[in-house]
Amino acid sequence: MNTVAQPVATLRLVLGDQLSTRLAVIAQADKAHDVILMAEVMAEATYVRHHVKKIAFLFSAMRHFAEALRAAGYRVLYVALNDPDNSQTLEGEILRAVAHLSPARVAVTEPGEWRLAQAFQALSLALPVPFDILPDTRFLCSHARFARWAQDRKSLRMEFFYREMRRDHGLLNEANGGPTGGKWNYDADNRKPPPRGLTAPRRLSFRKDATTRAVLDLVAKAFPEGFGTLEPFHFAVTRTQALRELDHFIAEILPRFGDFQDVMMTGEPYLYHSLLSAYLNAGLLYPLEMCRKAEAAFRAGHVPLNAAEGFIRQILGWREFIRGIYWRFMPDYADKNALAACEDLPWFYWSGETQMSCVREAIAHTREHAYSHHIQRLMITGNFALLAGLNPQQVHDWYLAVYADAYEWVELPNTLGMALHADDGLVASKPYAASGNYINRMSNFCAGCAYDPKVTTGAGACPFNALYWDFLARHRDRFAGNARMPYVYATWDRMGADRQAEIRAHAENHLHAMRAGTL
Ligand code: FAD
Ligand code: DLZ
Ligand code: SF4
C-alpha cells in the first residue's frame, strides 16, 4: 500500500460506478488532508458472471478517473486487482486502508445495490472510526421525493411520476406549467416499423491508450472463463470521451431516436439508441445534462419533439422511476415471482446456440458488445423468458451479468417488473408478452430464421406463437380482468377447444426442446 505523507482526516471511498467529481465525497474533500480510496476487487468482479467488457470498461474508467483526480491535486490510493496485498473485497480494502492511514473518519456515497448497502451498514459497526454514508445526489429524484410521490397512491405508474419530474426540473415545460407541444408523451408517434433500406448511423470508437491496454491484459488473464468477448474494445473511458459520445448522439442520432426506437435489425445492435447508459450509470455523465442537451437541440430546431421527449422520458421518467421502485421495495422485491415461473434458464442465453434467429441475434449482440438495445432486452430475451416461464431470479442474474450498464438498482425492476411481470404489475400495468407476429413486424430477424412467424403449430412453427397463447391461457385468471387485454382473450376463445389444446400441446413441445437444448 502506498505510503501517504500527511496525516489523514477522512478516507473517502469511490466505487466503480461513482466516477463523478460532483459527488460530495469528492467535491467536499480536503486535498491536503483527505485520501480518496479506489479498489479493484474480485468480490465485485465475480458476484455474478460479469461480461469481461463490463469489467474492463469499469477498471479502465476507474483508473482514468483516479489519474484525473491525482492531476487535480487529490491524494488517491488506488488498489489494482493484482496488487498482492489486495484483500479482494471492498470492506477488506477499507479496513486495510484504515489500519494503514488511521483516518479520523471514513466517507462513502451510498452504493447502488442493496447487497453492498447492507455490507456497509455492517462495516460501520466494525470500524473504529465514524463511517459517513452520503446520499447519491446524481439522481433527479431523491429517496424522499419518491416516497412523497408514492405515498397514498394505489398504483405507481411511471407516466404520472414522469409528469411531476418534468415540472420539478422544468424540462419541456411551458410557462403555464403545461407540457411543450400540448402533450406529455409522444410515444404514439414513435415505434415505427423498419422502413425498407433503413441504415444505422456511424458510431464513435475510442482508441485504446496504455491504461486501457493494461486493463485488457489484466482482465484477459484474471477472467479466462468470463462471459463475452473482450475485443474489439471501443468504449469511452473518461468523462471527456463520454461527453463526445453524448454530443455525437444529440447532433447525429437523436433526430431519429423516436421514430426507430423499437426497430430491431440483424447485424445492427445500436440503430438509433444512444449507447450512453454504461457511462451514465458509472458516473461519467449526469442525467440532467443529457436531458438539457436534448431539450436545447429541440428548441434550436435540430431535433423533433417526439425524439427529444422520448429520450428525456427514458432518463427523467423510466430511469428515476425504476430506481425509486428498487429502493422502496427491496429487499423483498428481489424474491418476487408472482407468476410462479420455475423453468431453468436455458444454456442458449449464454451460448447463443438456438435456432430462433431473433434470440440468437440478441445474444450475439450481447456477447460481442455487452449491449443490446431496450427492445431486444424486453421483447426478445425478456419476452421469451416471460412466455417460457423462466425462473425470475436466474433471469435476473443473467441480465445483471451481461450488460455493461447493469447494476441491480436499475436491472432488477426492469427484469422482474417490466420484462417478467414477476412483481405482479408494480412496474408495468400489463405483461409485455408478444408473439412472433410482433417480432416479424418490428425486425428483419424472421427472414433468416429456421421457424416461420406466421405459423403457430406444426413443423417449423415459430416458438413464440404457441408459447404466447399458452402463457395467456396459463395466467387467464390473473390477466383476463386487465382492461388492456380483453381483445386477446376474445381471440383465444374464438379458436375453440380443439385448436386451443393443439396450441398448448405444441407449446409443451417447445419447452421440451428448450430443456433438451434443441430449440
Ligand atoms: P437509449 O434507448 O438510448 O435510452 C436513453 C437512456 O434512457 C438510457 O441510456 C438509459 O439511461 C435510460 N433508460 C431507457 N430505458 C430505461 C429503463 N427501462 N430503465 C432505466 N433507464 C432507462 N438499463 C440499464 O441502465 N441497466 C440495466 O441493467 C438494464 N437492464 C435492463 C433489463 C431489462 C430486462 C430491460 C427490459 C431493460 C433494462 N434496462 C437497463 C433499460 C434499457 O434497456 C437500457 O437502459 C438501454 O437499453 C440502454 O441503452 P441506451 O443507452 O442505448 O438507451
Ligand atoms: C461492477 C463492478 C466491478 C466489476 N468491479 C468493481 C470493483 O472492482 N471495484 C468497485 O469499486 N466497484 C466495482 N464494480 C461496481 C460495484 O459493483 C458497484 O459499485 C456496486 O454494485 C453498487 O452499485
Ligand atoms: Fe424469432 Fe419466431 Fe421470427 Fe424466428 S420466426 S426470428 S423465432 S419471431
XYZ file of C-alpha atoms and ligand atoms in Angstrom:
603
model
C 0.000 0.000 0.000
C 1.322 3.471 -0.897
C 2.657 5.476 1.979
C 0.893 8.795 2.355
C 2.989 11.503 3.999
C 0.381 13.790 5.651
C -1.950 12.618 8.449
C -5.367 11.690 7.051
C -8.584 13.390 8.135
C -11.152 11.498 6.046
C -10.724 8.370 3.976
C -13.130 8.704 1.048
C -14.171 5.580 -0.858
C -15.224 5.977 -4.504
C -16.895 2.919 -6.037
C -16.520 1.850 -9.638
C -19.915 3.276 -10.581
C -19.392 6.572 -8.735
C -16.949 8.270 -11.104
C -18.437 11.755 -10.668
C -16.496 14.688 -9.255
C -19.761 16.420 -8.299
C -20.479 13.828 -5.609
C -19.928 15.281 -2.144
C -17.483 12.520 -1.284
C -15.094 14.151 -3.768
C -16.361 17.730 -4.015
C -16.010 18.202 -0.242
C -12.610 16.546 0.010
C -9.776 18.458 1.581
C -6.953 17.912 -0.886
C -4.246 18.246 1.744
C -5.732 16.089 4.478
C -8.093 13.555 2.877
C -7.348 10.440 0.865
C -9.550 9.007 -1.858
C -9.596 5.215 -1.959
C -10.494 3.231 -5.067
C -10.133 -0.537 -5.305
C -10.479 -3.184 -7.987
C -11.663 -6.272 -6.118
C -12.594 -9.821 -7.066
C -15.712 -9.752 -4.896
C -17.274 -7.065 -7.110
C -15.936 -8.577 -10.319
C -17.379 -12.025 -9.612
C -20.627 -11.677 -7.623
C -22.286 -12.507 -10.929
C -20.553 -13.792 -14.050
C -19.980 -10.281 -15.451
C -19.243 -9.750 -19.123
C -15.484 -9.249 -19.493
C -16.061 -5.990 -21.415
C -18.051 -4.658 -18.458
C -15.182 -5.393 -16.067
C -12.621 -3.922 -18.477
C -14.718 -0.803 -19.085
C -15.120 -0.176 -15.377
C -11.488 -0.833 -14.419
C -10.213 1.378 -17.235
C -12.691 4.148 -16.354
C -11.705 3.823 -12.659
C -8.001 4.084 -13.468
C -8.516 7.096 -15.729
C -10.673 8.734 -13.083
C -8.029 8.159 -10.406
C -5.405 9.695 -12.687
C -7.592 12.743 -13.305
C -8.101 13.173 -9.554
C -4.353 12.970 -8.945
C -3.759 15.533 -11.693
C -6.262 17.820 -9.960
C -4.277 17.597 -6.720
C -6.162 14.937 -4.761
C -4.333 12.260 -2.772
C -5.516 8.957 -4.252
C -4.918 5.447 -3.023
C -5.662 3.096 -5.916
C -5.573 -0.672 -5.305
C -5.205 -2.688 -8.504
C -6.737 -6.147 -8.834
C -3.335 -7.806 -8.968
C -1.861 -5.924 -6.000
C -0.502 -8.801 -3.854
C -1.893 -7.233 -0.657
C -5.384 -6.726 -2.108
C -7.923 -8.426 0.200
C -10.294 -8.612 -2.822
C -13.320 -7.169 -1.028
C -14.334 -3.528 -0.642
C -14.844 -3.934 3.102
C -11.390 -5.539 3.366
C -9.802 -2.653 1.478
C -11.494 -0.064 3.674
C -10.288 -1.873 6.807
C -6.777 -2.203 5.392
C -6.637 1.490 4.483
C -7.990 2.482 7.907
C -5.332 0.359 9.620
C -2.614 1.903 7.469
C -3.689 5.547 7.388
C -5.539 5.957 10.703
C -8.080 8.463 9.332
C -10.365 10.313 11.723
C -13.413 9.141 9.705
C -14.449 7.276 6.586
C -16.943 8.509 3.988
C -18.649 6.873 1.029
C -21.554 7.673 -1.283
C -24.473 5.281 -0.786
C -23.946 2.280 -3.067
C -26.349 1.394 -5.871
C -27.059 -2.124 -4.658
C -28.824 -3.386 -1.563
C -26.185 -6.100 -1.133
C -23.407 -3.544 -0.697
C -25.551 -1.141 1.314
C -26.054 -3.962 3.836
C -22.346 -4.765 3.868
C -21.537 -1.094 4.567
C -24.082 -0.958 7.386
C -22.365 -3.956 8.970
C -18.949 -2.435 8.384
C -19.918 0.817 10.092
C -20.330 -1.185 13.321
C -16.932 -2.812 12.937
C -14.925 0.299 12.057
C -13.029 2.065 14.850
C -13.958 5.491 13.371
C -17.233 7.097 12.207
C -18.440 5.927 8.765
C -20.497 8.513 6.857
C -22.744 7.187 4.096
C -23.621 10.194 1.919
C -26.628 10.490 -0.420
C -26.101 9.882 -4.120
C -27.034 13.305 -5.478
C -26.636 12.369 -9.146
C -30.259 11.289 -9.399
C -33.049 13.696 -10.260
C -35.405 12.230 -7.692
C -34.189 11.719 -4.141
C -35.458 8.849 -1.991
C -37.532 11.350 -0.003
C -39.055 12.860 -3.165
C -40.005 9.432 -4.479
C -41.529 8.477 -1.132
C -43.558 11.709 -1.166
C -44.826 10.957 -4.657
C -45.583 7.293 -3.912
C -47.296 7.672 -0.569
C -51.048 7.031 -0.563
C -51.104 6.026 -4.240
C -52.936 2.821 -5.055
C -50.711 2.135 -8.024
C -47.384 3.594 -9.021
C -47.380 4.498 -12.707
C -44.325 5.869 -14.468
C -46.391 8.249 -16.589
C -47.675 10.265 -13.609
C -44.294 10.219 -11.884
C -42.701 11.478 -15.097
C -45.064 14.455 -15.337
C -44.100 15.541 -11.830
C -40.425 15.179 -12.696
C -40.947 17.324 -15.814
C -42.445 20.021 -13.632
C -39.815 19.660 -10.887
C -36.970 20.139 -13.346
C -38.627 22.449 -15.850
C -37.896 20.138 -18.764
C -40.077 20.548 -21.878
C -42.394 22.628 -19.751
C -44.126 25.855 -20.710
C -44.632 28.949 -18.576
C -48.224 27.902 -17.789
C -46.918 24.622 -16.286
C -48.148 22.582 -19.240
C -46.105 20.295 -21.475
C -44.334 21.660 -24.531
C -46.365 20.852 -27.631
C -49.502 20.200 -25.585
C -48.880 16.533 -24.769
C -46.761 14.924 -22.055
C -45.925 11.823 -24.052
C -45.326 11.357 -27.789
C -44.878 7.587 -27.704
C -47.692 7.120 -30.200
C -45.509 8.889 -32.817
C -42.620 6.517 -32.132
C -42.483 2.739 -32.616
C -42.396 2.831 -36.403
C -41.571 -0.487 -38.082
C -38.300 -0.522 -40.044
C -38.700 1.070 -43.480
C -37.043 -0.674 -46.428
C -33.365 0.273 -46.732
C -33.021 1.652 -43.172
C -29.336 2.005 -42.315
C -27.722 2.554 -38.931
C -25.771 5.756 -38.250
C -21.986 5.880 -37.744
C -20.837 5.462 -34.110
C -17.736 6.806 -32.396
C -14.957 4.429 -31.451
C -12.252 5.392 -28.968
C -8.616 4.418 -29.365
C -7.182 2.269 -26.565
C -4.447 4.046 -24.623
C -1.783 2.354 -22.468
C -4.088 2.294 -19.431
C -6.871 0.538 -21.312
C -4.441 -1.897 -22.913
C -3.035 -2.810 -19.476
C -6.575 -3.375 -18.185
C -7.465 -5.562 -21.161
C -4.386 -7.733 -20.473
C -5.277 -7.954 -16.802
C -8.896 -8.904 -17.467
C -7.939 -11.481 -20.105
C -5.642 -13.194 -17.587
C -7.831 -12.835 -14.481
C -11.145 -13.891 -16.065
C -10.346 -16.580 -18.638
C -13.807 -18.118 -18.172
C -15.597 -14.756 -18.300
C -18.684 -14.263 -20.445
C -18.426 -12.466 -23.790
C -15.656 -11.169 -25.991
C -13.111 -8.678 -24.684
C -12.045 -7.253 -28.031
C -12.718 -5.242 -30.072
C -12.998 -2.708 -27.257
C -14.018 0.830 -28.172
C -15.813 2.170 -25.097
C -15.319 5.716 -23.863
C -13.391 5.504 -20.580
C -13.214 9.154 -19.493
C -15.790 11.879 -18.978
C -14.338 13.830 -21.915
C -14.860 10.861 -24.217
C -18.327 10.153 -22.824
C -19.271 13.795 -23.459
C -18.096 13.427 -27.063
C -20.319 10.380 -27.394
C -23.237 12.353 -25.910
C -22.693 15.306 -28.273
C -22.382 12.988 -31.270
C -25.640 11.306 -30.281
C -27.505 14.596 -29.853
C -26.279 16.007 -33.166
C -26.391 12.955 -35.426
C -28.656 10.304 -33.964
C -31.269 11.795 -31.645
C -33.308 13.291 -34.523
C -34.430 9.765 -35.488
C -34.310 8.200 -31.989
C -38.069 8.382 -31.518
C -39.037 7.075 -34.927
C -36.934 3.927 -34.779
C -36.832 3.287 -31.041
C -38.487 -0.130 -31.340
C -36.825 -1.372 -34.535
C -34.545 -4.433 -34.477
C -32.221 -5.451 -37.311
C -29.822 -8.274 -37.988
C -26.199 -7.194 -37.513
C -27.240 -3.773 -36.148
C -27.035 -3.766 -32.355
C -27.284 0.001 -31.890
C -29.522 1.555 -34.558
C -30.738 4.923 -33.192
C -30.125 4.267 -29.493
C -27.744 6.438 -27.515
C -25.378 3.789 -26.029
C -24.963 6.128 -23.079
C -26.305 4.014 -20.222
C -22.954 2.465 -19.247
C -21.399 5.950 -18.969
C -24.367 7.442 -17.187
C -24.596 4.610 -14.653
C -20.849 4.676 -13.959
C -20.993 8.431 -13.296
C -19.159 9.723 -16.377
C -22.310 11.594 -17.453
C -25.037 13.293 -15.447
C -28.721 12.705 -16.223
C -29.711 16.367 -16.119
C -27.051 17.451 -18.612
C -28.260 14.746 -21.017
C -31.864 15.913 -20.751
C -30.954 19.602 -21.052
C -28.876 18.952 -24.188
C -31.761 17.049 -25.772
C -34.162 19.865 -24.929
C -31.762 22.510 -26.267
C -31.437 20.579 -29.550
C -35.233 20.557 -29.833
C -35.535 24.285 -29.025
C -32.854 25.033 -31.631
C -34.918 23.185 -34.226
C -32.409 20.336 -34.760
C -34.499 17.572 -33.211
C -38.241 16.835 -33.452
C -40.305 16.915 -30.281
C -41.169 13.196 -30.330
C -37.446 12.339 -30.275
C -36.439 14.832 -27.566
C -39.435 13.968 -25.377
C -38.905 10.224 -25.876
C -35.259 10.452 -24.861
C -35.957 12.689 -21.854
C -38.747 10.315 -20.754
C -36.330 7.377 -20.670
C -33.940 9.217 -18.372
C -36.128 11.526 -16.320
C -39.070 9.129 -16.278
C -38.143 5.465 -16.551
C -34.667 5.557 -15.059
C -35.680 7.561 -11.978
C -38.942 5.650 -11.538
C -37.123 2.308 -11.692
C -34.640 3.447 -9.058
C -37.472 4.625 -6.836
C -39.148 1.220 -7.097
C -35.911 -0.595 -6.282
C -35.195 1.228 -3.043
C -38.813 1.339 -1.953
C -39.419 -2.399 -2.308
C -36.067 -4.000 -1.578
C -35.117 -6.470 -0.193
C -38.421 -8.343 -0.782
C -38.521 -7.263 -4.408
C -35.580 -9.497 -5.372
C -37.539 -12.666 -4.474
C -40.725 -11.811 -6.324
C -42.152 -14.480 -8.606
C -45.839 -13.621 -8.978
C -46.316 -15.945 -11.954
C -44.612 -18.882 -10.161
C -42.214 -19.249 -13.089
C -39.827 -22.131 -12.482
C -38.095 -23.227 -15.703
C -34.292 -23.126 -15.546
C -32.537 -20.555 -17.719
C -31.610 -22.459 -20.891
C -27.940 -22.619 -21.810
C -28.504 -20.729 -25.043
C -28.796 -17.498 -23.048
C -25.026 -17.842 -22.544
C -24.001 -19.613 -25.733
C -26.424 -18.114 -28.259
C -26.898 -21.609 -29.698
C -30.545 -21.694 -30.705
C -32.403 -21.935 -33.987
C -34.533 -18.899 -33.091
C -32.740 -16.240 -35.075
C -34.147 -13.328 -33.012
C -32.798 -14.792 -29.768
C -29.537 -15.806 -31.433
C -29.081 -12.281 -32.745
C -29.876 -10.581 -29.425
C -27.434 -12.849 -27.619
C -24.761 -12.370 -30.283
C -25.027 -8.584 -29.741
C -24.841 -9.143 -26.021
C -21.774 -11.396 -26.191
C -19.900 -9.087 -28.516
C -20.817 -5.638 -27.187
C -22.060 -6.142 -23.599
C -25.035 -4.249 -25.010
C -28.322 -4.837 -26.669
C -30.944 -2.177 -27.006
C -34.086 -1.912 -24.949
C -36.465 -3.663 -27.322
C -34.140 -6.618 -27.710
C -33.850 -6.886 -23.915
C -37.594 -6.515 -23.426
C -39.217 -8.119 -26.462
C -36.722 -10.846 -27.397
C -34.767 -12.261 -24.433
C -37.228 -10.849 -21.874
C -40.336 -11.865 -23.812
C -39.025 -15.395 -24.339
C -38.247 -15.714 -20.618
C -41.760 -14.466 -19.768
C -43.559 -16.784 -22.194
C -41.455 -19.851 -21.355
C -41.842 -19.260 -17.600
C -38.124 -18.958 -16.780
C -37.250 -18.510 -13.135
C -37.029 -14.728 -12.478
C -34.019 -14.923 -10.169
C -31.990 -16.855 -12.769
C -33.042 -14.408 -15.479
C -32.111 -11.513 -13.178
C -28.620 -12.938 -12.609
C -28.179 -13.174 -16.360
C -29.205 -9.573 -17.072
C -27.074 -8.303 -14.196
C -24.045 -10.106 -15.618
C -24.152 -9.496 -19.327
C -24.636 -5.753 -19.881
C -22.019 -3.049 -19.351
C -24.699 -0.797 -17.838
C -26.052 -3.363 -15.364
C -26.292 -2.579 -11.644
C -29.001 -4.085 -9.555
C -30.865 -0.833 -8.801
C -31.711 -0.444 -12.491
C -31.538 -4.009 -13.778
C -33.736 -5.744 -11.197
C -37.004 -3.769 -11.609
C -36.536 -3.810 -15.380
C -36.156 -7.588 -15.356
C -38.570 -8.676 -12.647
C -41.045 -5.863 -13.188
C -41.006 -4.789 -16.789
C -39.931 -7.966 -18.604
C -41.210 -10.811 -16.391
C -44.211 -9.314 -14.600
C -42.867 -11.109 -11.538
C -43.787 -8.139 -9.320
C -47.487 -8.577 -10.122
C -47.777 -5.371 -12.092
C -45.956 -2.930 -9.839
C -43.800 -1.602 -12.693
C -45.892 -2.500 -15.750
C -49.676 -2.496 -15.812
C -49.770 -5.311 -18.384
C -47.291 -8.045 -19.298
C -45.038 -7.319 -22.279
C -45.992 -10.606 -23.927
C -45.800 -10.796 -27.713
C -45.978 -13.444 -30.404
C -43.762 -13.902 -33.458
C -46.061 -11.536 -35.321
C -44.773 -8.545 -33.313
C -41.139 -9.568 -33.797
C -41.719 -10.030 -37.518
C -43.278 -6.567 -37.773
C -40.546 -4.753 -35.852
C -37.462 -6.581 -37.166
C -35.953 -8.415 -40.108
C -34.924 -11.372 -37.923
C -37.620 -13.759 -39.144
C -36.416 -13.710 -42.749
C -33.312 -15.677 -41.752
C -34.960 -17.983 -39.218
C -35.490 -21.740 -39.179
C -39.010 -21.016 -37.884
C -41.966 -19.330 -39.553
C -43.555 -16.420 -37.640
C -46.880 -16.908 -39.424
C -47.332 -20.488 -38.225
C -48.421 -21.464 -34.706
C -48.405 -25.262 -34.776
C -46.786 -27.965 -36.894
C -43.283 -28.298 -38.283
C -41.321 -25.052 -38.366
C -43.841 -23.061 -36.331
C -42.361 -20.044 -34.520
C -41.989 -20.985 -30.826
C -43.082 -17.506 -29.737
C -46.579 -18.162 -31.146
C -47.665 -21.252 -29.221
C -45.775 -20.091 -26.123
C -47.613 -16.750 -26.296
C -51.062 -18.354 -26.293
C -50.053 -20.895 -23.690
C -48.795 -18.088 -21.452
C -52.106 -16.226 -21.743
C -54.099 -19.401 -21.125
C -51.930 -20.366 -18.130
C -52.464 -16.999 -16.482
C -56.017 -16.309 -17.573
C -57.298 -15.801 -14.035
C -54.740 -13.088 -13.452
C -54.940 -11.224 -16.771
C -58.478 -11.683 -18.093
C -59.707 -8.773 -15.975
C -56.948 -6.422 -17.184
C -58.593 -3.546 -19.040
C -55.939 -3.738 -21.769
C -56.369 -7.455 -22.520
C -59.956 -8.425 -23.359
C -59.225 -8.365 -27.097
C -56.554 -11.094 -26.902
C -58.727 -13.345 -24.748
C -61.628 -12.894 -27.172
C -59.332 -14.057 -29.986
C -58.235 -17.062 -27.904
C -61.835 -18.004 -27.131
C -62.797 -17.883 -30.803
C -60.223 -20.581 -31.572
C -62.294 -23.309 -29.902
C -61.231 -26.069 -27.525
C -59.548 -28.412 -30.052
C -57.333 -25.725 -31.523
C -56.503 -24.413 -28.066
C -55.454 -27.911 -26.952
C -53.328 -28.311 -30.064
C -51.571 -24.992 -29.429
C -50.945 -25.807 -25.788
C -49.523 -29.220 -26.664
C -47.270 -27.519 -29.158
C -46.075 -25.071 -26.513
C -45.192 -28.033 -24.299
C -43.132 -29.480 -27.176
C -41.199 -26.213 -27.393
C -40.474 -26.352 -23.667
C -39.233 -29.943 -24.047
C -36.969 -28.819 -26.874
C -35.756 -25.897 -24.760
C -34.900 -28.231 -21.863
C -33.167 -30.637 -24.263
C -31.166 -27.808 -25.839
C -32.633 -28.243 -29.318
C -34.947 -25.236 -29.635
P -31.462 4.544 -25.034
O -32.508 3.750 -25.698
O -30.667 5.455 -25.868
O -32.190 5.354 -23.855
C -31.591 6.518 -23.277
C -31.325 6.322 -21.803
O -32.530 6.178 -21.102
C -30.500 5.091 -21.453
O -29.127 5.347 -21.589
C -30.920 4.817 -20.028
O -30.122 5.521 -19.128
C -32.331 5.363 -19.959
N -33.322 4.281 -19.987
C -34.054 3.875 -21.049
N -34.938 2.937 -20.680
C -34.717 2.706 -19.378
C -35.305 1.825 -18.433
N -36.291 0.998 -18.751
N -34.819 1.835 -17.186
C -33.831 2.665 -16.832
N -33.239 3.526 -17.687
C -33.698 3.542 -18.929
N -30.805 -0.215 -18.179
C -29.667 -0.010 -17.509
O -29.162 1.112 -17.483
N -29.063 -1.025 -16.827
C -29.577 -2.284 -16.824
O -29.017 -3.176 -16.201
C -30.778 -2.527 -17.550
N -31.332 -3.760 -17.578
C -32.478 -3.967 -18.286
C -33.047 -5.239 -18.277
C -34.226 -5.479 -18.968
C -34.858 -6.832 -18.928
C -34.839 -4.424 -19.677
C -36.109 -4.654 -20.410
C -34.289 -3.158 -19.683
C -33.110 -2.911 -18.989
N -32.526 -1.626 -18.956
C -31.374 -1.431 -18.242
C -33.191 -0.472 -19.580
C -32.759 -0.182 -21.032
O -32.895 -1.345 -21.814
C -31.333 0.329 -21.117
O -31.192 1.456 -20.288
C -30.972 0.762 -22.527
O -31.126 -0.328 -23.402
C -29.551 1.278 -22.564
O -29.169 1.562 -23.881
P -29.050 3.041 -24.416
O -28.152 3.842 -23.550
O -28.689 2.948 -25.866
O -30.519 3.545 -24.221
C -19.344 -3.763 -11.265
C -18.070 -3.530 -10.520
C -16.953 -4.320 -10.808
C -16.970 -5.361 -11.868
N -15.810 -4.162 -10.127
C -15.712 -3.191 -9.189
C -14.523 -3.017 -8.433
O -13.560 -3.763 -8.566
N -14.479 -2.012 -7.536
C -15.537 -1.189 -7.317
O -15.418 -0.276 -6.501
N -16.683 -1.367 -7.982
C -16.796 -2.335 -8.912
N -17.966 -2.537 -9.573
C -19.103 -1.665 -9.249
C -19.787 -2.144 -7.956
O -20.189 -3.488 -8.117
C -20.957 -1.210 -7.660
O -20.454 -0.058 -7.070
C -21.970 -1.825 -6.745
O -22.583 -2.900 -7.370
C -23.041 -0.816 -6.310
O -23.733 -0.313 -7.420
Fe -37.957 -15.253 -33.709
Fe -40.080 -16.658 -34.464
Fe -39.146 -14.736 -36.038
Fe -37.744 -16.973 -35.685
S -39.743 -16.785 -36.641
S -36.950 -14.896 -35.665
S -38.195 -17.454 -33.558
S -40.028 -14.479 -34.020
